[in-house]
Short mmCIF file of C-alpha atoms in Angstrom, two decimals:
data_model
loop_
_atom_site.label_atom_id
_atom_site.label_comp_id
_atom_site.label_asym_id
_atom_site.label_seq_id
_atom_site.Cartn_x
_atom_site.Cartn_y
_atom_site.Cartn_z
CA MET K 1 -0.08 -0.19 0.24
CA LEU K 2 1.17 3.42 -0.67
CA ILE K 3 2.25 5.64 2.52
CA ASP K 4 0.09 8.65 3.23
CA VAL K 5 3.31 11.24 2.91
CA CYS K 6 1.33 14.01 3.85
CA ALA K 7 -0.07 12.48 7.43
CA VAL K 8 3.43 11.19 7.73
CA ALA K 9 4.73 14.76 7.24
CA ARG K 10 2.22 16.70 9.42
CA ARG K 11 3.34 14.07 12.09
CA THR K 12 7.00 15.07 11.88
CA LEU K 13 6.09 18.75 11.85
CA ARG K 14 3.93 18.46 15.19
CA LEU K 15 7.26 16.54 16.47
CA LEU K 16 9.88 19.23 15.30
CA SER K 17 7.92 21.74 16.55
CA PHE K 18 7.61 20.42 20.02
CA LEU K 19 11.40 19.39 20.23
CA LEU K 20 12.21 23.35 19.52
CA ALA K 21 9.57 24.68 22.07
CA CYS K 22 11.11 22.62 24.64
CA GLY K 23 14.87 22.82 23.45
CA ALA K 24 15.34 19.06 22.75
CA PHE K 25 13.99 17.67 25.83
CA ALA K 26 15.79 19.84 28.10
CA GLY K 27 13.66 21.11 30.77
CA CYS K 28 10.35 20.31 29.16
CA GLY K 29 7.30 20.28 31.46
CA GLY K 30 4.81 18.82 29.07
CA GLY K 31 5.59 15.84 26.50
CA GLY K 32 4.96 13.54 23.71
CA ALA K 33 5.00 14.00 19.88
CA THR K 34 2.97 16.91 20.20
CA SER K 35 2.21 19.64 22.80
CA ALA K 36 1.36 18.70 26.36
CA ALA K 37 -2.15 19.89 26.33
CA ALA K 38 -2.93 17.65 23.47
CA LEU K 39 -1.44 14.65 25.36
CA THR K 40 -3.26 14.81 28.50
CA PRO K 41 -6.39 17.06 28.98
CA ALA K 42 -4.99 18.65 32.36
CA GLY K 43 -1.54 19.68 30.26
CA ALA K 44 0.73 18.09 32.71
CA ALA K 45 2.29 15.11 30.83
CA GLN K 46 6.01 14.62 30.90
CA LEU K 47 8.41 14.08 28.24
CA ALA K 48 11.00 11.54 29.20
CA PRO K 49 13.08 10.42 26.59
CA LEU K 50 14.33 6.75 27.20
CA ALA K 51 16.41 4.04 25.09
CA ASN K 52 15.87 2.78 21.33
CA GLY K 53 13.44 5.48 20.86
CA TRP K 54 10.79 5.29 23.78
CA VAL K 55 8.78 7.97 25.17
CA TRP K 56 7.41 8.06 28.72
CA ILE K 57 4.13 10.17 29.21
CA ASP K 58 3.05 10.81 32.91
CA VAL K 59 -0.93 10.79 32.95
CA PRO K 60 -1.80 12.61 36.12
CA GLN K 61 -5.34 11.36 35.90
CA SER K 62 -4.47 7.81 35.88
CA ASN K 63 -3.23 5.49 38.85
CA CYS K 64 -1.97 2.28 39.69
CA ASN K 65 -3.44 0.03 42.56
CA ASP K 66 -1.59 1.90 45.15
CA GLY K 67 -2.55 5.44 44.22
CA SER K 68 0.48 6.40 42.45
CA PRO K 69 0.29 7.83 39.32
CA THR K 70 1.33 6.18 36.06
CA GLY K 71 1.00 6.96 32.11
CA TYR K 72 2.13 5.35 28.98
CA ALA K 73 5.14 5.20 26.43
CA VAL K 74 5.70 5.84 22.93
CA ASN K 75 7.73 5.15 19.96
CA GLN K 76 7.31 7.24 17.25
CA GLY K 77 7.58 5.22 13.76
CA THR K 78 8.12 6.83 10.33
CA GLY K 79 4.96 4.80 8.77
CA PRO K 80 1.40 5.62 8.88
CA ASP K 81 0.20 2.65 11.12
CA LEU K 82 -0.46 2.89 15.01
CA LEU K 83 0.39 -0.35 17.44
CA ILE K 84 -1.31 0.00 20.87
CA TYR K 85 -0.41 -2.74 23.32
CA PHE K 86 -1.56 -3.78 26.44
CA GLN K 87 0.87 -5.23 28.83
CA GLY K 88 0.47 -8.58 30.82
CA GLY K 89 1.05 -9.38 34.28
CA GLY K 90 -1.70 -11.47 36.21
CA ALA K 91 -4.74 -10.79 37.87
CA CYS K 92 -6.43 -10.71 41.50
CA TRP K 93 -9.77 -9.97 42.71
CA ASP K 94 -10.24 -10.47 46.59
CA ALA K 95 -7.78 -9.98 49.48
CA THR K 96 -6.10 -13.23 49.35
CA THR K 97 -5.06 -12.62 45.48
CA CYS K 98 -4.42 -9.08 45.63
CA LEU K 99 -2.62 -8.73 49.05
CA VAL K 100 -1.38 -12.30 50.41
CA ASP K 101 -0.69 -14.03 46.82
CA ARG K 102 0.03 -10.70 45.12
CA GLN K 103 -0.61 -12.57 41.92
CA THR K 104 -0.87 -9.64 39.75
CA ALA K 105 1.55 -6.43 38.35
CA HIS K 106 1.26 -3.81 40.91
CA GLY K 107 2.28 0.08 41.21
CA PRO K 108 4.24 2.10 41.00
CA PHE K 109 4.99 1.97 37.36
CA GLY K 110 6.25 5.33 36.09
CA ARG K 111 9.44 6.18 34.25
CA PRO K 112 11.69 4.03 36.40
CA GLN K 113 9.77 1.00 35.70
CA PHE K 114 9.26 1.39 32.06
CA ALA K 115 12.66 2.25 32.11
CA THR K 116 13.53 -1.41 33.33
CA THR K 117 10.75 -2.77 30.90
CA ALA K 118 12.14 -1.42 27.78
CA SER K 119 15.31 -3.17 28.39
CA THR K 120 13.44 -6.58 28.02
CA LEU K 121 11.35 -5.91 25.01
CA THR K 122 14.22 -6.75 22.83
CA GLY K 123 13.09 -9.54 20.39
CA SER K 124 9.43 -9.02 20.89
CA ILE K 125 6.85 -7.43 18.48
CA LEU K 126 7.70 -3.91 20.01
CA ASP K 127 11.39 -4.84 18.82
CA ARG K 128 11.77 -2.79 15.18
CA THR K 129 14.72 -5.16 14.43
CA VAL K 130 12.58 -8.32 14.70
CA ALA K 131 13.19 -10.08 11.25
CA GLY K 132 9.72 -9.82 9.30
CA ASN K 133 8.08 -7.66 12.21
CA PRO K 134 5.00 -6.06 10.52
CA PHE K 135 4.93 -3.25 12.66
CA ALA K 136 8.87 -2.12 11.95
CA THR K 137 7.58 1.28 11.18
CA ALA K 138 4.34 1.62 12.96
CA THR K 139 4.13 4.14 15.82
CA LEU K 140 4.15 1.87 19.11
CA VAL K 141 2.31 2.99 22.16
CA PHE K 142 2.87 0.77 25.59
CA ILE K 143 -0.06 0.57 28.14
CA PRO K 144 1.51 -0.73 31.46
CA TYR K 145 -0.56 -2.90 33.75
CA CYS K 146 -0.59 -2.06 37.69
CA THR K 147 -4.09 -2.34 38.40
CA GLY K 148 -4.83 -6.46 38.57
CA ASP K 149 -7.95 -5.86 36.79
CA LEU K 150 -7.11 -7.15 33.13
CA HIS K 151 -7.14 -3.35 32.11
CA ALA K 152 -10.90 -3.65 32.78
CA GLY K 153 -11.95 -2.07 35.87
CA ASN K 154 -13.24 0.98 37.33
CA ASN K 155 -13.44 0.72 41.06
CA VAL K 156 -11.52 1.40 44.17
CA ALA K 157 -12.09 -1.98 46.17
CA SER K 158 -11.58 -2.24 49.85
CA TYR K 159 -9.78 -5.32 51.16
CA VAL K 160 -8.95 -6.43 54.73
CA ASP K 161 -5.34 -7.74 54.82
CA PRO K 162 -5.50 -11.13 56.92
CA SER K 163 -2.06 -10.69 57.66
CA THR K 164 -2.47 -7.08 59.67
CA GLY K 165 -6.36 -6.91 59.72
CA ALA K 166 -5.78 -3.21 57.90
CA THR K 167 -8.29 -1.81 55.25
CA VAL K 168 -6.09 -1.44 52.00
CA SER K 169 -7.75 0.43 49.18
CA TYR K 170 -6.82 -1.25 45.94
CA ARG K 171 -7.48 0.79 42.53
CA HIS K 172 -8.91 -1.89 40.23
CA VAL K 173 -8.96 1.12 37.77
CA GLY K 174 -7.44 -0.48 34.56
CA HIS K 175 -10.18 0.74 32.00
CA ALA K 176 -10.19 4.28 33.56
CA ASN K 177 -6.54 4.74 32.88
CA ALA K 178 -6.87 3.25 29.24
CA MET K 179 -9.81 5.83 28.84
CA ALA K 180 -7.22 8.65 29.94
CA PHE K 181 -4.62 7.25 28.02
CA LEU K 182 -7.04 7.19 24.90
CA SER K 183 -8.05 10.86 24.94
CA SER K 184 -4.30 11.68 24.74
CA ILE K 185 -3.22 9.04 22.17
CA ALA K 186 -6.21 9.70 19.73
CA ALA K 187 -5.80 13.55 19.77
CA THR K 188 -2.18 12.85 18.77
CA TRP K 189 -2.38 10.38 16.11
CA PRO K 190 -6.15 10.46 15.00
CA SER K 191 -6.07 9.03 11.69
CA PRO K 192 -3.78 5.82 11.40
CA ARG K 193 -3.87 3.93 8.17
CA ARG K 194 -3.99 0.92 10.32
CA LEU K 195 -5.09 0.74 13.89
CA VAL K 196 -3.72 -2.38 15.87
CA VAL K 197 -5.10 -2.84 19.19
CA ALA K 198 -3.01 -6.02 20.86
CA GLY K 199 -2.03 -7.35 24.26
CA SER K 200 -0.74 -10.55 25.70
CA SER K 201 -1.72 -12.21 28.86
CA ALA K 202 -3.94 -10.12 30.92
CA GLY K 203 -3.16 -7.41 27.98
CA GLY K 204 -4.69 -9.80 25.66
CA TYR K 205 -7.60 -9.76 27.60
CA GLY K 206 -7.21 -6.20 28.09
CA ALA K 207 -6.99 -5.50 24.28
CA LEU K 208 -10.31 -7.78 23.76
CA MET K 209 -12.29 -5.92 26.35
CA ASN K 210 -11.32 -2.30 25.39
CA TYR K 211 -11.22 -2.90 21.64
CA ALA K 212 -14.59 -1.50 21.01
CA SER K 213 -13.75 2.23 22.66
CA PHE K 214 -10.29 2.36 21.20
CA ARG K 215 -11.81 1.56 17.84
CA ALA K 216 -14.52 4.24 18.18
CA ALA K 217 -12.07 6.76 19.06
CA PHE K 218 -10.04 6.98 16.00
CA HIS K 219 -10.33 7.73 12.10
CA ALA K 220 -8.46 4.54 11.30
CA GLY K 221 -8.28 3.37 7.58
CA ALA K 222 -8.65 -0.09 9.10
CA SER K 223 -8.59 -1.72 12.22
CA TYR K 224 -7.58 -4.88 13.80
CA LEU K 225 -7.36 -6.65 17.26
CA ILE K 226 -4.64 -9.33 18.19
CA ASP K 227 -5.46 -11.19 21.43
CA ASP K 228 -2.22 -13.13 22.55
CA SER K 229 -2.39 -15.39 25.14
CA GLY K 230 -5.79 -13.78 26.69
CA PRO K 231 -8.40 -16.45 25.55
CA PRO K 232 -12.22 -15.92 26.20
CA LEU K 233 -12.97 -19.51 26.96
CA PRO K 234 -16.87 -20.78 26.83
CA SER K 235 -19.01 -19.99 29.81
CA GLY K 236 -19.03 -22.25 32.94
CA LEU K 237 -15.23 -22.72 32.89
CA LEU K 238 -14.27 -19.78 35.16
CA SER K 239 -15.44 -20.36 38.98
CA GLN K 240 -18.58 -18.49 39.46
CA THR K 241 -17.20 -17.23 42.87
CA ILE K 242 -14.43 -15.47 40.72
CA LEU K 243 -16.71 -14.29 38.21
CA THR K 244 -18.72 -12.64 40.78
CA ASP K 245 -15.89 -11.18 42.28
CA LEU K 246 -14.62 -9.47 39.36
CA TYR K 247 -17.71 -8.00 38.64
CA ALA K 248 -18.19 -6.52 42.10
CA ASN K 249 -14.65 -5.58 43.08
CA TRP K 250 -13.73 -4.40 39.62
CA ASN K 251 -16.76 -2.88 38.61
CA LEU K 252 -16.46 -5.22 35.41
CA GLY K 253 -20.25 -4.63 34.34
CA ALA K 254 -19.91 -1.15 33.46
CA LEU K 255 -17.50 -1.98 30.71
CA LEU K 256 -18.83 -5.63 29.47
CA ASP K 257 -22.61 -5.51 30.40
CA PRO K 258 -23.21 -3.35 27.21
CA GLN K 259 -21.40 -5.19 25.05
CA CYS K 260 -22.22 -8.85 25.91
CA ASN K 261 -23.63 -11.20 28.46
CA CYS K 262 -20.59 -12.17 29.97
CA ARG K 263 -21.33 -12.79 33.72
CA ASN K 264 -20.72 -16.63 33.03
CA GLY K 265 -17.45 -16.52 30.78
CA PHE K 266 -16.33 -13.89 28.28
CA LEU K 267 -16.37 -16.04 24.65
CA PRO K 268 -19.83 -13.95 23.98
CA LEU K 269 -17.64 -10.75 23.97
CA LEU K 270 -15.59 -12.05 20.96
CA SER K 271 -18.66 -13.50 19.54
CA GLY K 272 -20.27 -10.16 19.75
CA LEU K 273 -17.11 -8.20 18.45
CA VAL K 274 -16.77 -10.42 15.22
CA ALA K 275 -20.35 -9.92 14.08
CA THR K 276 -20.40 -6.00 15.24
CA TYR K 277 -17.06 -5.37 13.24
CA PRO K 278 -17.12 -8.06 10.31
CA ASN K 279 -14.51 -6.15 8.31
CA ASP K 280 -11.95 -5.90 11.40
CA ARG K 281 -9.49 -8.32 11.12
CA MET K 282 -9.09 -10.07 14.70
CA SER K 283 -6.38 -12.84 15.48
CA LEU K 284 -6.52 -15.07 18.93
CA LEU K 285 -2.93 -16.80 19.64
CA SER K 286 -2.65 -19.40 22.04
CA SER K 287 -1.04 -22.66 23.06
CA GLU K 288 -2.92 -25.85 23.21
CA GLN K 289 -2.51 -26.23 26.52
CA ASP K 290 -1.49 -22.72 28.13
CA GLY K 291 0.05 -23.26 31.48
CA VAL K 292 -0.56 -19.85 32.81
CA ILE K 293 -4.17 -19.56 31.71
CA ARG K 294 -5.51 -22.79 32.70
CA ALA K 295 -4.09 -22.50 35.80
CA TYR K 296 -6.52 -19.55 36.83
CA TYR K 297 -9.26 -21.89 35.06
CA GLN K 298 -8.08 -24.59 37.39
CA LEU K 299 -8.40 -26.76 33.94
CA THR K 300 -6.15 -29.89 33.19
CA PRO K 301 -3.93 -29.39 30.34
CA ALA K 302 -6.81 -31.53 28.25
CA GLN K 303 -9.50 -29.55 29.53
CA PHE K 304 -7.97 -26.44 28.44
CA ASN K 305 -6.97 -27.76 24.79
CA LEU K 306 -10.83 -28.77 24.54
CA ALA K 307 -11.80 -25.25 25.77
CA ILE K 308 -9.82 -23.68 23.25
CA GLN K 309 -10.77 -26.05 20.52
CA GLN K 310 -14.38 -25.24 21.55
CA ALA K 311 -13.67 -21.35 21.53
CA THR K 312 -11.88 -21.05 18.25
CA VAL K 313 -13.80 -23.58 15.90
CA GLU K 314 -17.37 -22.30 17.28
CA VAL K 315 -16.82 -18.46 17.37
CA MET K 316 -13.46 -17.89 14.79
CA LYS K 317 -13.67 -20.50 12.17
CA PRO K 318 -17.19 -19.80 10.73
CA THR K 319 -15.95 -15.95 10.54
CA PRO K 320 -14.44 -14.49 7.58
CA SER K 321 -12.51 -11.97 9.29
CA ALA K 322 -11.39 -13.92 12.31
CA ARG K 323 -8.64 -16.32 12.44
CA TYR K 324 -6.59 -18.17 15.26
CA PHE K 325 -3.00 -19.28 15.85
CA LEU K 326 -2.50 -22.19 17.70
CA VAL K 327 0.52 -24.09 18.50
CA PRO K 328 1.45 -27.11 20.58
CA GLY K 329 2.33 -27.34 24.31
CA ASP K 330 1.76 -25.14 27.03
CA SER K 331 3.61 -21.76 26.24
CA HIS K 332 2.55 -18.36 26.91
CA ASP K 333 2.88 -14.80 25.87
CA MET K 334 3.85 -15.39 21.91
CA LEU K 335 4.36 -11.75 20.81
CA ALA K 336 7.36 -11.24 23.59
CA SER K 337 8.85 -14.18 21.19
CA PRO K 338 7.06 -14.12 17.78
CA THR K 339 10.28 -15.48 15.93
CA LEU K 340 9.97 -18.74 17.84
CA PHE K 341 6.79 -19.80 16.91
CA THR K 342 5.67 -21.42 13.77
CA GLN K 343 2.79 -23.35 12.83
CA GLY K 344 2.19 -23.67 9.06
CA VAL K 345 4.07 -20.09 8.82
CA PRO K 346 6.07 -18.26 10.99
CA LEU K 347 3.93 -16.15 13.33
CA THR K 348 5.38 -12.95 11.96
CA THR K 349 4.37 -14.18 8.70
CA TRP K 350 1.09 -14.84 9.76
CA LEU K 351 0.43 -11.57 11.61
CA ASN K 352 1.41 -9.77 8.56
CA GLN K 353 -0.80 -11.70 6.25
CA GLN K 354 -3.27 -10.32 8.91
CA LEU K 355 -2.54 -6.80 8.37
CA VAL K 356 -2.47 -6.97 4.60
CA ASN K 357 -5.56 -8.39 4.19
CA ASP K 358 -3.74 -11.39 2.44
CA PRO K 359 -6.16 -14.06 1.39
CA SER K 360 -3.73 -16.44 2.22
CA TRP K 361 -4.37 -15.50 5.93
CA ILE K 362 -6.01 -18.86 7.57
CA ASN K 363 -6.33 -20.68 10.88
CA GLU K 364 -3.36 -22.56 11.91
CA SER K 365 -3.67 -25.14 14.27
CA PRO K 366 -1.66 -28.63 14.90
CA SER K 367 -5.08 -30.21 14.76
#
């Protein structure tokens, strides 16, 4: 496809204007590829140049679980595409899982934490140098995870710490954060040629649950979803106690009830998305026995395999615009090392087929 040279030039001019106004990053109190006011409604973003082209942007309206502010990171590309990537990192939904087991990523997550994370992105889909990376020239947006709620919550829960008896306020505000980030991202890159909403693990669920909100905010030429290792499984498999806690403590219904009847499981959300956006190419990446996800669902390898087969065959296989990429084994988080996964074709090739609307883009599975 032809690159929209005018759009690239406009983004470049905005970036140059900002750098000149701020003295090439020195002493800047605002930030991003354009003015601070455009990046956040409060005008209080902070430009923080890091290695490998990444810039961290503080968003004061956002919070991690502990109340500390967070933000997001941007790596400006030379092409017209925009990739928004939701970070993974477990989940929690009650006092035991959030305060005792601490089975999720938590705050603080600001510039120092992203600087550490950025050093681990080598070889991932966010590494422009990866051979065959379909996002080599795209603008990359990294949405961090520190709220324990699959990027889907909008609630401050009160948990009693079993070890101390103290009441702890836990901010499950992942969706609220995403909306705060979205307002600045869409204002800065409003019309990408291709908008890609992606994520891995908890971020895969985050991409799935926030897709409709993000899609609506842009004037994109085309929109795509990549859910890596966040499979929405059939109803009845996740403990009803856990589901009840998710809806109560995350206020999950505020996001999902308008989209689907998902109070018994998340597969109806995927069904609804593929029906609502029949021209959007959507993909699900998973291993057949994902060791991380099946542990949350408390499934055996065989049970998880059956569930993922049911989800992909029933929902995605009949849909011309939805495809799945399944690999054998129990691996997790395929976008972290996309060149390591091949099933029929290499994963990077398969993702490129998805993005360029290649008719040879087909379901890939060991069985």
